[in-house]
Coordinates of C-alpha atoms in Angstrom, one line a residue:
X83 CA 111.0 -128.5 -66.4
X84 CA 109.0 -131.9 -66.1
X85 CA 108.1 -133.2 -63.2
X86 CA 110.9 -136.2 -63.9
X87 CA 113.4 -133.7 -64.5
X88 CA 112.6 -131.7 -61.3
X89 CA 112.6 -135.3 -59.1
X90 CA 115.5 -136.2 -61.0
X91 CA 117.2 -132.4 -59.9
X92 CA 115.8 -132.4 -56.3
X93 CA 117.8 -136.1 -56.0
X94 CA 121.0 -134.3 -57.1
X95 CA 120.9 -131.1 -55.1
X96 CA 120.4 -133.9 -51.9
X97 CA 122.8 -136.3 -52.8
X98 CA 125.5 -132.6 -53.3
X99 CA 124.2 -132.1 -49.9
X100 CA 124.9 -135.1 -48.3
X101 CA 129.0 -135.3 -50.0
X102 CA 129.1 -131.8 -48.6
X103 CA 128.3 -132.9 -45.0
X104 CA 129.7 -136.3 -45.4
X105 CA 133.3 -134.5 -47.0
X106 CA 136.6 -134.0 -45.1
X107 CA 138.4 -131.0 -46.0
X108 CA 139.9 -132.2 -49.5
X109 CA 136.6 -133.9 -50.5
X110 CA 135.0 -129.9 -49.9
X111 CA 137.4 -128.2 -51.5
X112 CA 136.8 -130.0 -54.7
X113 CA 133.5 -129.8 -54.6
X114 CA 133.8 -126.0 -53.8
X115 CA 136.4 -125.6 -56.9
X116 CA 133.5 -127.5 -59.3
X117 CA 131.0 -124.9 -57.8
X118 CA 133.2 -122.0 -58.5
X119 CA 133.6 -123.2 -62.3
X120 CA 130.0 -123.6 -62.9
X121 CA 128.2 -120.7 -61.2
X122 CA 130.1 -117.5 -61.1
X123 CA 128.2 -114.8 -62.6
X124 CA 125.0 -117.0 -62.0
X125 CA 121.5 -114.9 -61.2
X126 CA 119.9 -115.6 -58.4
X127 CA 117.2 -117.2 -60.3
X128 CA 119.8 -119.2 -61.9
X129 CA 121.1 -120.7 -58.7
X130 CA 117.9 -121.5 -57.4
X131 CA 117.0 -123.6 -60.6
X132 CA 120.4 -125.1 -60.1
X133 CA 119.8 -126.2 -56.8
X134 CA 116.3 -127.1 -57.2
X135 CA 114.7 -123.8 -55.4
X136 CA 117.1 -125.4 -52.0
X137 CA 120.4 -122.6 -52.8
X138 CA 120.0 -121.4 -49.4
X139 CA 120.9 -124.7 -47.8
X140 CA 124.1 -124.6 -49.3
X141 CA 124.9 -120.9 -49.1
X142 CA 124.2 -122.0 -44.8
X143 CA 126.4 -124.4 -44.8
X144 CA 129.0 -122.7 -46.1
X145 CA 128.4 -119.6 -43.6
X146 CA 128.9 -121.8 -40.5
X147 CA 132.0 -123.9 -42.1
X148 CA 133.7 -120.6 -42.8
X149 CA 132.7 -119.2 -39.1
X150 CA 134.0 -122.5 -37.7
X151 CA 137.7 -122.7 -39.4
X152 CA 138.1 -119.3 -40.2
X153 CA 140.5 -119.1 -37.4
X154 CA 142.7 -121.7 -38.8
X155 CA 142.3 -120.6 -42.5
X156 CA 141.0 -123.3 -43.3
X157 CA 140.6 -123.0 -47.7
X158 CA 139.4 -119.6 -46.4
X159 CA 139.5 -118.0 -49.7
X160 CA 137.7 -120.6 -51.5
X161 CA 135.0 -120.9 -49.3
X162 CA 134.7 -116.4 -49.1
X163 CA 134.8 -116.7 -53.2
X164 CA 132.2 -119.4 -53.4
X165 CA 129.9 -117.1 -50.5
X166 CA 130.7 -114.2 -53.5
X167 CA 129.0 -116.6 -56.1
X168 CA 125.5 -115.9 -53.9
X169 CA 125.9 -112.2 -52.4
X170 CA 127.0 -111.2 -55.5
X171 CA 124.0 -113.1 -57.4
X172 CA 121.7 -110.5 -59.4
X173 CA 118.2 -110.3 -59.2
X174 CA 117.1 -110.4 -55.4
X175 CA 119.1 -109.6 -51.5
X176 CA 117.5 -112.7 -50.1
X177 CA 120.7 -114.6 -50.2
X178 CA 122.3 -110.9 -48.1
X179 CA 119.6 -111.6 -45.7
X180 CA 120.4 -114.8 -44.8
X181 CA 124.3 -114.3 -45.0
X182 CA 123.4 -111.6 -42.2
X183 CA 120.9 -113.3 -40.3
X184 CA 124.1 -116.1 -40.1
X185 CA 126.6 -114.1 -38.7
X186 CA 128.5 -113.8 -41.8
X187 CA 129.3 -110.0 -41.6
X188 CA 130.7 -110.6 -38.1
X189 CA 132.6 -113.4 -38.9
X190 CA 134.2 -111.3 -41.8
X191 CA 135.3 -108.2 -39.8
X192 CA 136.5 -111.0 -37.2
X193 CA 138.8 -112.1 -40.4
X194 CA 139.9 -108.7 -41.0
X195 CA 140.9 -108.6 -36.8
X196 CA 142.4 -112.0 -36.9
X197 CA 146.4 -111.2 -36.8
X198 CA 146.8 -115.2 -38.7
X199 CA 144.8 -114.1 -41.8
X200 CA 146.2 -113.6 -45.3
X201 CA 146.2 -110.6 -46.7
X202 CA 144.7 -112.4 -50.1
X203 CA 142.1 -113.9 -47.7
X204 CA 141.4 -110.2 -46.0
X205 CA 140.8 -109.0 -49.4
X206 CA 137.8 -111.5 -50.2
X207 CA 136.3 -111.0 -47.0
X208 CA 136.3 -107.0 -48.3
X209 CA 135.2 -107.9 -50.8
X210 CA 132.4 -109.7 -49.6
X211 CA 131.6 -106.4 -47.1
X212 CA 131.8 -104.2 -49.9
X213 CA 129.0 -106.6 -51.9
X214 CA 127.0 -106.4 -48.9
X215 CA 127.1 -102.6 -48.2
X216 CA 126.1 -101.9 -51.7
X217 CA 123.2 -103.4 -51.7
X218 CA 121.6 -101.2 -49.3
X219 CA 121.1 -98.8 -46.4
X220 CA 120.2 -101.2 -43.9
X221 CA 123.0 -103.1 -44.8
X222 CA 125.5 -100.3 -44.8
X223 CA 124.2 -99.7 -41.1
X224 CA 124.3 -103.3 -39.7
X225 CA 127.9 -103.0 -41.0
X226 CA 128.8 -99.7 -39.1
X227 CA 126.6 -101.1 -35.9
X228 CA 129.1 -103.9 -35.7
X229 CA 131.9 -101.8 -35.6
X230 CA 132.5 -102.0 -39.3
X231 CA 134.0 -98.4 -40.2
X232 CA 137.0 -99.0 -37.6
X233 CA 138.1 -102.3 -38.4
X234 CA 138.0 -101.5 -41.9
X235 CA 140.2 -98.3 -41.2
X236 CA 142.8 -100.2 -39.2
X237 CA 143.0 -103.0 -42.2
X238 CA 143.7 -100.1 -44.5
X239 CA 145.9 -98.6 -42.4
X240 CA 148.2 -101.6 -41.6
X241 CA 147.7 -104.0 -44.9
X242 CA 151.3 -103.9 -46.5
X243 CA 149.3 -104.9 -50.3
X244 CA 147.7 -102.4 -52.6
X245 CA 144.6 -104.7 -53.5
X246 CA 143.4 -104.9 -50.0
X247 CA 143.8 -101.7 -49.2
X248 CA 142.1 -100.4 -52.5
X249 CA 139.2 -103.1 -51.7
X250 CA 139.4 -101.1 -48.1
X251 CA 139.3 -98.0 -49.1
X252 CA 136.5 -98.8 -51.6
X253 CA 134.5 -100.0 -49.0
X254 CA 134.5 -96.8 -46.8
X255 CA 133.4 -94.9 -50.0
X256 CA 130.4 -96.7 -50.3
X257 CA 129.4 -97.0 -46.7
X258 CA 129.7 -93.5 -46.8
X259 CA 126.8 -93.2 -50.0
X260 CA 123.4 -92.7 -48.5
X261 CA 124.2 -93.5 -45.0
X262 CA 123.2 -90.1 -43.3
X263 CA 123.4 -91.6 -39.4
X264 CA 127.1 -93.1 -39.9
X265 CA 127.9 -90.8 -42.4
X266 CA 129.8 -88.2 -39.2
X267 CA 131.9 -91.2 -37.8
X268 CA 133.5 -92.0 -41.5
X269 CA 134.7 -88.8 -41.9
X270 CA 136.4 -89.1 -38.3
X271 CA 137.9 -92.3 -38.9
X272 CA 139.2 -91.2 -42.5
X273 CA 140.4 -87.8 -41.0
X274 CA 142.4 -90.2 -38.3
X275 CA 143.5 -92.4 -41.7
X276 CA 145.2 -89.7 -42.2
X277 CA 148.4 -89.6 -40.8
X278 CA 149.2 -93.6 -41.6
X279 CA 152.4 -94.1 -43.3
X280 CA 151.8 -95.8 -45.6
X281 CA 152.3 -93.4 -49.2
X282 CA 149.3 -95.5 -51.4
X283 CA 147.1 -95.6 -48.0
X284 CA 147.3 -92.0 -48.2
X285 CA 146.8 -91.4 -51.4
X286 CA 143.9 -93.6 -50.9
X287 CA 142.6 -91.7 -47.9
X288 CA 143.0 -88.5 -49.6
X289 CA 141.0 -89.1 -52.1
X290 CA 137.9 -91.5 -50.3
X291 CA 137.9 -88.0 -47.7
X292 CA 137.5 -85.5 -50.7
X293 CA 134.1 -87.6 -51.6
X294 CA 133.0 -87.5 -48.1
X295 CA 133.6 -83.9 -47.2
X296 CA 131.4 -83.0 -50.4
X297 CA 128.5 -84.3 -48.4
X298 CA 129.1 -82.5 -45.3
X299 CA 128.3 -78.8 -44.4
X300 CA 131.1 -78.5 -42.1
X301 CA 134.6 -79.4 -41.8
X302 CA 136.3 -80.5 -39.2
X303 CA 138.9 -78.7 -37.8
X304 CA 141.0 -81.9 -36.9
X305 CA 141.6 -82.3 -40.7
X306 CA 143.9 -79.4 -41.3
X307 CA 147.2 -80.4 -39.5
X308 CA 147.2 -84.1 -41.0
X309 CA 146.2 -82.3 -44.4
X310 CA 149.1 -79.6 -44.3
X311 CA 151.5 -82.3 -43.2
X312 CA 150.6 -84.5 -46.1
X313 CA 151.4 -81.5 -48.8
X314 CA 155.3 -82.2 -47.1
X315 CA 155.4 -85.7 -48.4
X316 CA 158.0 -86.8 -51.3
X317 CA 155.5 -88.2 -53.7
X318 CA 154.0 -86.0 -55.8
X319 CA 150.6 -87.6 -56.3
X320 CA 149.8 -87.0 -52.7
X321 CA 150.9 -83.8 -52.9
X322 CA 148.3 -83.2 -55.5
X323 CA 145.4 -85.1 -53.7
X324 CA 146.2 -83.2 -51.0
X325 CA 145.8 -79.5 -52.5
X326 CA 142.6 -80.6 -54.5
X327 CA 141.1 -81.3 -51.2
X328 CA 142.6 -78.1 -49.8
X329 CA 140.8 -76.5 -52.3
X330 CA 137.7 -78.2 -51.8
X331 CA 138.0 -76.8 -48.3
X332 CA 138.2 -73.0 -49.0
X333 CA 134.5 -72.7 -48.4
X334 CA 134.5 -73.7 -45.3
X335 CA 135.3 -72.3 -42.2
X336 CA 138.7 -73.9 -41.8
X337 CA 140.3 -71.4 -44.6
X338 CA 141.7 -69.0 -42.2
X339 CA 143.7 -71.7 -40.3
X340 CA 144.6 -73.5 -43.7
X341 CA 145.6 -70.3 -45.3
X342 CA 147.9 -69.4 -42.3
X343 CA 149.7 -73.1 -42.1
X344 CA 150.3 -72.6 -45.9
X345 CA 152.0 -69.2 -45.6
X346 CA 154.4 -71.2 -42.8
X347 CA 155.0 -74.2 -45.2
X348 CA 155.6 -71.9 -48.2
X349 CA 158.1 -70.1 -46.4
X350 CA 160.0 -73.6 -45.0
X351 CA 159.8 -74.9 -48.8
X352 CA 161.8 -71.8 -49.1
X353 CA 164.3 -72.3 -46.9
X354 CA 164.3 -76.2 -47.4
X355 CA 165.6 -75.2 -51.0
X356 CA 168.1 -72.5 -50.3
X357 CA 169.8 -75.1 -47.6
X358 CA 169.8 -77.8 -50.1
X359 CA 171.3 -75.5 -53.0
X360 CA 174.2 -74.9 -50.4
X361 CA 174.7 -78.0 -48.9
X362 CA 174.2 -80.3 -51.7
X363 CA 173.7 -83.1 -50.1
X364 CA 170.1 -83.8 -50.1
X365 CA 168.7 -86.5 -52.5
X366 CA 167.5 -85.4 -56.1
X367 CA 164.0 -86.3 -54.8
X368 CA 164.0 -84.1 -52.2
X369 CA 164.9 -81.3 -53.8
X370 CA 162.4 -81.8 -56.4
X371 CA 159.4 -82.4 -54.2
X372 CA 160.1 -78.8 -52.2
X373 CA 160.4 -77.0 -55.5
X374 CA 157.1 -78.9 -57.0
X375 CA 155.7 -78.0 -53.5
X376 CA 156.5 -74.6 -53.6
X377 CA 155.4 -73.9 -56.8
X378 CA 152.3 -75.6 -56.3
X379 CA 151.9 -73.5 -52.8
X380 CA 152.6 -70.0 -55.1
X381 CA 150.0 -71.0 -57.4
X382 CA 146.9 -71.7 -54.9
X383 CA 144.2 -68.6 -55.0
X384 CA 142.7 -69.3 -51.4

Protein backbone atom coordinates (compact mmCIF):
# COMPACT_ATOMS: atom_id res chain seq x y z
CA UNK A 1 0.00 0.00 0.00
CA UNK A 2 1.19 3.64 -0.79
CA UNK A 3 1.85 5.84 1.56
CA UNK A 4 -1.56 7.89 0.40
CA UNK A 5 -3.44 4.89 0.74
CA UNK A 6 -2.00 3.98 4.27
CA UNK A 7 -2.79 7.95 5.41
CA UNK A 8 -5.92 7.65 3.68
CA UNK A 9 -6.60 4.10 5.90
CA UNK A 10 -5.05 5.35 9.24
CA UNK A 11 -7.87 8.44 8.84
CA UNK A 12 -10.59 5.83 8.56
CA UNK A 13 -9.65 3.39 11.28
CA UNK A 14 -9.62 7.01 13.62
CA UNK A 15 -12.64 8.49 12.40
CA UNK A 16 -14.32 4.28 13.15
CA UNK A 17 -12.77 5.00 16.43
CA UNK A 18 -14.15 8.12 17.20
CA UNK A 19 -18.21 6.96 15.98
CA UNK A 20 -17.42 4.04 18.25
CA UNK A 21 -16.70 6.21 21.42
CA UNK A 22 -18.87 9.04 20.28
CA UNK A 23 -22.03 6.12 19.56
CA UNK A 24 -25.06 5.41 21.90
CA UNK A 25 -26.11 2.02 22.06
CA UNK A 26 -28.03 1.85 18.50
CA UNK A 27 -25.29 3.84 16.74
CA UNK A 28 -22.72 0.59 18.15
CA UNK A 29 -24.76 -1.90 17.33
CA UNK A 30 -24.81 -1.02 13.75
CA UNK A 31 -21.55 -0.44 13.53
CA UNK A 32 -20.87 -3.87 15.33
CA UNK A 33 -23.46 -5.58 12.74
CA UNK A 34 -21.24 -3.85 9.56
CA UNK A 35 -18.10 -5.32 11.46
CA UNK A 36 -19.54 -8.75 11.74
CA UNK A 37 -20.42 -8.79 7.81
CA UNK A 38 -17.12 -7.75 6.77
CA UNK A 39 -14.57 -9.65 8.94
CA UNK A 40 -15.63 -13.05 10.03
CA UNK A 41 -13.25 -15.56 9.03
CA UNK A 42 -10.60 -12.63 8.72
CA UNK A 43 -6.67 -13.63 9.61
CA UNK A 44 -5.14 -11.85 12.00
CA UNK A 45 -2.99 -10.29 9.37
CA UNK A 46 -6.05 -9.41 7.70
CA UNK A 47 -7.58 -7.48 10.51
CA UNK A 48 -4.54 -5.61 11.18
CA UNK A 49 -4.35 -4.38 7.45
CA UNK A 50 -8.05 -3.52 7.92
CA UNK A 51 -7.47 -1.47 10.79
CA UNK A 52 -4.32 0.06 9.81
CA UNK A 53 -1.87 -2.20 12.18
CA UNK A 54 -4.39 -0.32 15.34
CA UNK A 55 -7.04 -3.90 15.59
CA UNK A 56 -6.17 -3.92 19.14
CA UNK A 57 -7.76 -0.65 19.92
CA UNK A 58 -10.93 -1.80 18.90
CA UNK A 59 -10.77 -5.37 20.13
CA UNK A 60 -10.14 -3.04 23.90
CA UNK A 61 -12.84 -1.25 23.51
CA UNK A 62 -15.05 -3.78 23.01
CA UNK A 63 -13.56 -5.87 26.08
CA UNK A 64 -14.45 -3.12 28.55
CA UNK A 65 -18.02 -2.23 26.91
CA UNK A 66 -18.93 -5.84 27.21
CA UNK A 67 -17.40 -5.90 31.02
CA UNK A 68 -19.38 -2.72 31.63
CA UNK A 69 -23.09 -3.81 30.40
CA UNK A 70 -22.75 -7.33 30.58
CA UNK A 71 -24.89 -7.29 33.56
CA UNK A 72 -27.70 -5.62 31.81
CA UNK A 73 -27.26 -7.60 28.50
CA UNK A 74 -26.68 -4.98 26.91
CA UNK A 75 -26.41 -6.42 22.72
CA UNK A 76 -24.46 -9.01 24.64
CA UNK A 77 -24.34 -11.44 21.91
CA UNK A 78 -23.27 -9.09 19.28
CA UNK A 79 -20.57 -7.66 21.04
CA UNK A 80 -19.26 -11.75 22.39
CA UNK A 81 -19.55 -12.63 18.34
CA UNK A 82 -17.73 -9.53 17.22
CA UNK A 83 -14.76 -10.47 20.28
CA UNK A 84 -15.09 -14.11 18.25
CA UNK A 85 -14.08 -12.23 14.96
CA UNK A 86 -10.48 -11.53 16.87
CA UNK A 87 -9.89 -14.67 19.26
CA UNK A 88 -10.86 -16.75 16.66
CA UNK A 89 -8.45 -14.82 14.03
CA UNK A 90 -5.74 -17.28 12.46
CA UNK A 91 -2.32 -16.65 12.33
CA UNK A 92 -1.05 -15.32 15.84
CA UNK A 93 -2.57 -15.46 20.00
CA UNK A 94 -1.68 -11.77 20.34
CA UNK A 95 -5.29 -10.68 20.17
CA UNK A 96 -5.81 -13.95 23.33
CA UNK A 97 -3.31 -12.03 25.18
CA UNK A 98 -4.73 -9.01 25.27
CA UNK A 99 -8.41 -10.36 25.64
CA UNK A 100 -6.81 -11.94 28.97
CA UNK A 101 -4.68 -9.32 30.02
CA UNK A 102 -8.38 -7.30 29.91
CA UNK A 103 -10.26 -9.33 32.00
CA UNK A 104 -12.28 -10.83 29.31
CA UNK A 105 -12.09 -14.55 30.61
CA UNK A 106 -13.37 -13.27 33.95
CA UNK A 107 -15.95 -11.29 32.67
CA UNK A 108 -17.14 -14.37 30.56
CA UNK A 109 -17.39 -16.98 33.47
CA UNK A 110 -19.11 -13.90 35.37
CA UNK A 111 -21.78 -14.30 32.31
CA UNK A 112 -22.06 -17.89 32.72
CA UNK A 113 -22.76 -17.06 36.85
CA UNK A 114 -25.02 -14.21 36.08
CA UNK A 115 -28.74 -15.74 36.78
CA UNK A 116 -30.18 -12.65 34.02
CA UNK A 117 -28.07 -14.08 31.13
CA UNK A 118 -29.48 -15.82 28.06
CA UNK A 119 -28.89 -19.01 27.46
CA UNK A 120 -27.99 -17.91 23.52
CA UNK A 121 -25.75 -15.26 25.19
CA UNK A 122 -24.13 -18.10 27.67
CA UNK A 123 -23.41 -20.11 24.63
CA UNK A 124 -21.16 -17.34 22.94
CA UNK A 125 -19.43 -16.57 25.93
CA UNK A 126 -18.54 -20.73 25.70
CA UNK A 127 -17.75 -20.24 22.95
CA UNK A 128 -15.41 -17.61 23.33
CA UNK A 129 -13.72 -19.85 26.46
CA UNK A 130 -13.56 -22.78 24.41
CA UNK A 131 -11.48 -20.48 21.50
CA UNK A 132 -9.37 -19.43 24.25
CA UNK A 133 -8.53 -22.78 25.87
CA UNK A 134 -7.58 -24.21 22.55
CA UNK A 135 -5.12 -22.19 21.87
CA UNK A 136 -2.94 -23.25 24.60
CA UNK A 137 -1.70 -24.52 27.94
CA UNK A 138 -1.34 -21.42 29.63
CA UNK A 139 -4.53 -20.53 28.62
CA UNK A 140 -6.22 -23.63 29.56
CA UNK A 141 -4.63 -22.91 33.08
CA UNK A 142 -5.59 -19.16 33.54
CA UNK A 143 -9.01 -20.63 32.79
CA UNK A 144 -9.04 -23.35 35.54
CA UNK A 145 -7.03 -20.72 38.04
CA UNK A 146 -10.11 -18.60 37.76
CA UNK A 147 -12.38 -21.11 38.75
CA UNK A 148 -13.22 -22.04 35.22
CA UNK A 149 -13.85 -26.00 35.43
CA UNK A 150 -16.75 -25.40 38.14
CA UNK A 151 -18.63 -22.78 36.65
CA UNK A 152 -18.56 -24.43 33.47
CA UNK A 153 -19.85 -27.74 35.21
CA UNK A 154 -22.73 -26.00 36.90
CA UNK A 155 -23.75 -24.21 33.37
CA UNK A 156 -23.87 -27.73 31.98
CA UNK A 157 -25.52 -28.98 34.56
CA UNK A 158 -28.39 -26.39 34.89
CA UNK A 159 -28.69 -24.98 31.05
CA UNK A 160 -32.24 -26.27 29.90
CA UNK A 161 -30.67 -26.01 25.77
CA UNK A 162 -28.72 -28.62 24.04
CA UNK A 163 -26.30 -26.05 22.22
CA UNK A 164 -24.94 -24.63 25.41
CA UNK A 165 -24.58 -27.52 27.11
CA UNK A 166 -22.78 -29.23 23.97
CA UNK A 167 -20.58 -25.91 23.81
CA UNK A 168 -20.15 -26.78 27.75
CA UNK A 169 -19.31 -29.99 27.62
CA UNK A 170 -16.95 -29.35 24.62
CA UNK A 171 -15.09 -27.08 26.60
CA UNK A 172 -14.27 -29.42 29.51
CA UNK A 173 -12.87 -31.83 26.80
CA UNK A 174 -10.40 -29.54 25.77
CA UNK A 175 -9.32 -28.16 29.00
CA UNK A 176 -8.80 -31.49 29.85
CA UNK A 177 -6.08 -32.07 26.55
CA UNK A 178 -2.61 -31.33 27.71
CA UNK A 179 -3.36 -29.78 30.97
CA UNK A 180 -1.52 -32.35 33.36
CA UNK A 181 -1.93 -29.90 36.71
CA UNK A 182 -5.82 -29.43 36.33
CA UNK A 183 -6.19 -32.44 34.60
CA UNK A 184 -7.27 -34.38 38.51
CA UNK A 185 -9.96 -31.65 39.31
CA UNK A 186 -11.83 -32.28 35.76
CA UNK A 187 -12.33 -35.62 36.32
CA UNK A 188 -13.86 -34.76 39.93
CA UNK A 189 -16.10 -32.23 38.66
CA UNK A 190 -17.24 -34.54 35.69
CA UNK A 191 -17.56 -37.54 38.11
CA UNK A 192 -19.93 -35.04 40.29
CA UNK A 193 -21.71 -34.14 36.61
CA UNK A 194 -22.71 -37.16 36.98
CA UNK A 195 -25.76 -37.48 38.73
CA UNK A 196 -27.47 -34.21 36.99
CA UNK A 197 -30.80 -34.87 35.63
CA UNK A 198 -30.76 -33.81 32.90
CA UNK A 199 -30.80 -37.05 30.16
CA UNK A 200 -28.56 -35.06 27.13
CA UNK A 201 -26.28 -33.57 30.16
CA UNK A 202 -25.61 -37.01 30.90
CA UNK A 203 -25.15 -38.42 27.90
CA UNK A 204 -22.83 -35.58 27.49
CA UNK A 205 -20.96 -36.31 30.69
CA UNK A 206 -20.65 -39.76 29.98
CA UNK A 207 -19.05 -39.50 27.12
CA UNK A 208 -16.52 -36.09 27.89
CA UNK A 209 -15.54 -38.70 31.35
CA UNK A 210 -14.73 -41.78 29.01
CA UNK A 211 -11.92 -39.25 27.26
CA UNK A 212 -10.63 -38.19 30.48
CA UNK A 213 -10.31 -41.40 32.33
CA UNK A 214 -8.19 -42.68 29.26
CA UNK A 215 -5.55 -40.26 30.47
CA UNK A 216 -5.56 -41.23 34.01
CA UNK A 217 -3.89 -44.28 35.71
CA UNK A 218 -6.40 -44.59 38.38
CA UNK A 219 -9.97 -44.44 38.80
CA UNK A 220 -11.76 -42.96 41.25
CA UNK A 221 -13.78 -44.82 43.31
CA UNK A 222 -16.51 -42.07 43.62
CA UNK A 223 -17.41 -42.89 39.90
CA UNK A 224 -18.93 -46.27 40.33
CA UNK A 225 -22.36 -45.54 42.20
CA UNK A 226 -23.29 -42.45 39.84
CA UNK A 227 -22.00 -44.92 36.87
CA UNK A 228 -24.21 -48.04 37.99
CA UNK A 229 -27.10 -45.69 38.65
CA UNK A 230 -26.92 -44.27 35.18
CA UNK A 231 -27.15 -47.99 33.42
CA UNK A 232 -31.01 -47.72 35.37
CA UNK A 233 -32.00 -44.76 33.19
CA UNK A 234 -34.91 -45.11 30.40
CA UNK A 235 -32.94 -43.90 27.47
CA UNK A 236 -31.11 -46.21 25.89
CA UNK A 237 -28.21 -44.10 24.61
CA UNK A 238 -27.07 -43.56 28.16
CA UNK A 239 -27.45 -46.81 28.90
CA UNK A 240 -24.85 -47.57 26.23
CA UNK A 241 -22.42 -44.65 27.14
CA UNK A 242 -22.57 -45.85 30.30
CA UNK A 243 -21.36 -49.69 29.73
CA UNK A 244 -18.70 -48.48 27.19
CA UNK A 245 -17.24 -46.63 30.09
CA UNK A 246 -17.85 -49.58 32.35
CA UNK A 247 -15.87 -51.31 30.13
CA UNK A 248 -13.19 -48.95 29.86
CA UNK A 249 -12.95 -49.39 33.58
CA UNK A 250 -12.35 -53.13 33.95
CA UNK A 251 -8.66 -52.45 34.17
CA UNK A 252 -8.66 -50.67 36.85
CA UNK A 253 -8.95 -51.29 40.28
CA UNK A 254 -12.62 -50.44 40.68
CA UNK A 255 -13.70 -53.89 38.78
CA UNK A 256 -14.40 -55.79 41.86
CA UNK A 257 -16.95 -53.14 43.19
CA UNK A 258 -18.41 -52.57 39.61
CA UNK A 259 -18.66 -56.23 38.98
CA UNK A 260 -20.53 -56.72 42.39
CA UNK A 261 -23.16 -53.62 41.83
CA UNK A 262 -23.81 -55.26 38.35
CA UNK A 263 -24.63 -58.68 39.73
CA UNK A 264 -27.23 -56.63 42.20
CA UNK A 265 -28.65 -54.59 39.17
CA UNK A 266 -28.89 -57.64 36.96
CA UNK A 267 -30.75 -59.46 39.40
CA UNK A 268 -33.39 -56.14 40.10
CA UNK A 269 -33.67 -55.91 36.05
CA UNK A 270 -34.95 -59.33 36.82
CA UNK A 271 -37.33 -58.85 39.13
CA UNK A 272 -38.36 -55.26 37.65
CA UNK A 273 -39.47 -57.50 34.57
CA UNK A 274 -41.33 -60.37 36.16
CA UNK A 275 -43.38 -57.57 38.30
CA UNK A 276 -44.13 -55.78 35.22
CA UNK A 277 -45.19 -58.98 33.20
CA UNK A 278 -47.73 -59.47 36.21
CA UNK A 279 -48.89 -56.30 36.94
CA UNK A 280 -49.14 -54.76 33.54
CA UNK A 281 -49.23 -51.57 34.34
CA UNK A 282 -45.84 -50.19 33.71
CA UNK A 283 -45.29 -47.95 30.58
CA UNK A 284 -44.02 -49.77 27.24
CA UNK A 285 -40.84 -47.79 27.88
CA UNK A 286 -40.18 -49.16 30.96
CA UNK A 287 -40.41 -52.46 30.22
CA UNK A 288 -38.27 -52.11 27.33
CA UNK A 289 -35.35 -50.32 28.96
CA UNK A 290 -35.13 -53.31 31.89
CA UNK A 291 -35.13 -55.98 29.25
CA UNK A 292 -32.44 -53.90 26.89
CA UNK A 293 -30.73 -53.50 30.30
CA UNK A 294 -30.73 -56.80 31.16
CA UNK A 295 -29.64 -58.16 28.17
CA UNK A 296 -27.02 -55.78 27.85
CA UNK A 297 -25.90 -56.63 31.74
CA UNK A 298 -25.86 -60.69 30.49
CA UNK A 299 -23.69 -59.80 27.71
CA UNK A 300 -20.78 -57.81 29.61
CA UNK A 301 -17.44 -60.17 29.93
CA UNK A 302 -15.91 -58.20 33.07
Amino acid sequence: MSAQGEAANIGKVLSFLREWDRGDRAARGRMLNTFLCQNQGKSFYELECEFAQVSSLFLARLTTWMRLTYMFGTLLGLQLRAIRVFLSASGHDQYVMEFLEDGGVLSLLDILNHTQSKEEDKTEALRLLLTVSNAGRNYKEIICESNGVKVTAECLAKSNTEETQETASALLESLSHGNPKYQNQIYKSLITLMTCSSPKAQHLVLHTVRIVQSKMKTAHHSIVEPLLNMLTSIHLDIQDEAINLILDLKCFDVRPIILSGLVALLRQAREEVKSQEITEVSSETEMTASLCLSNKLLQLRL
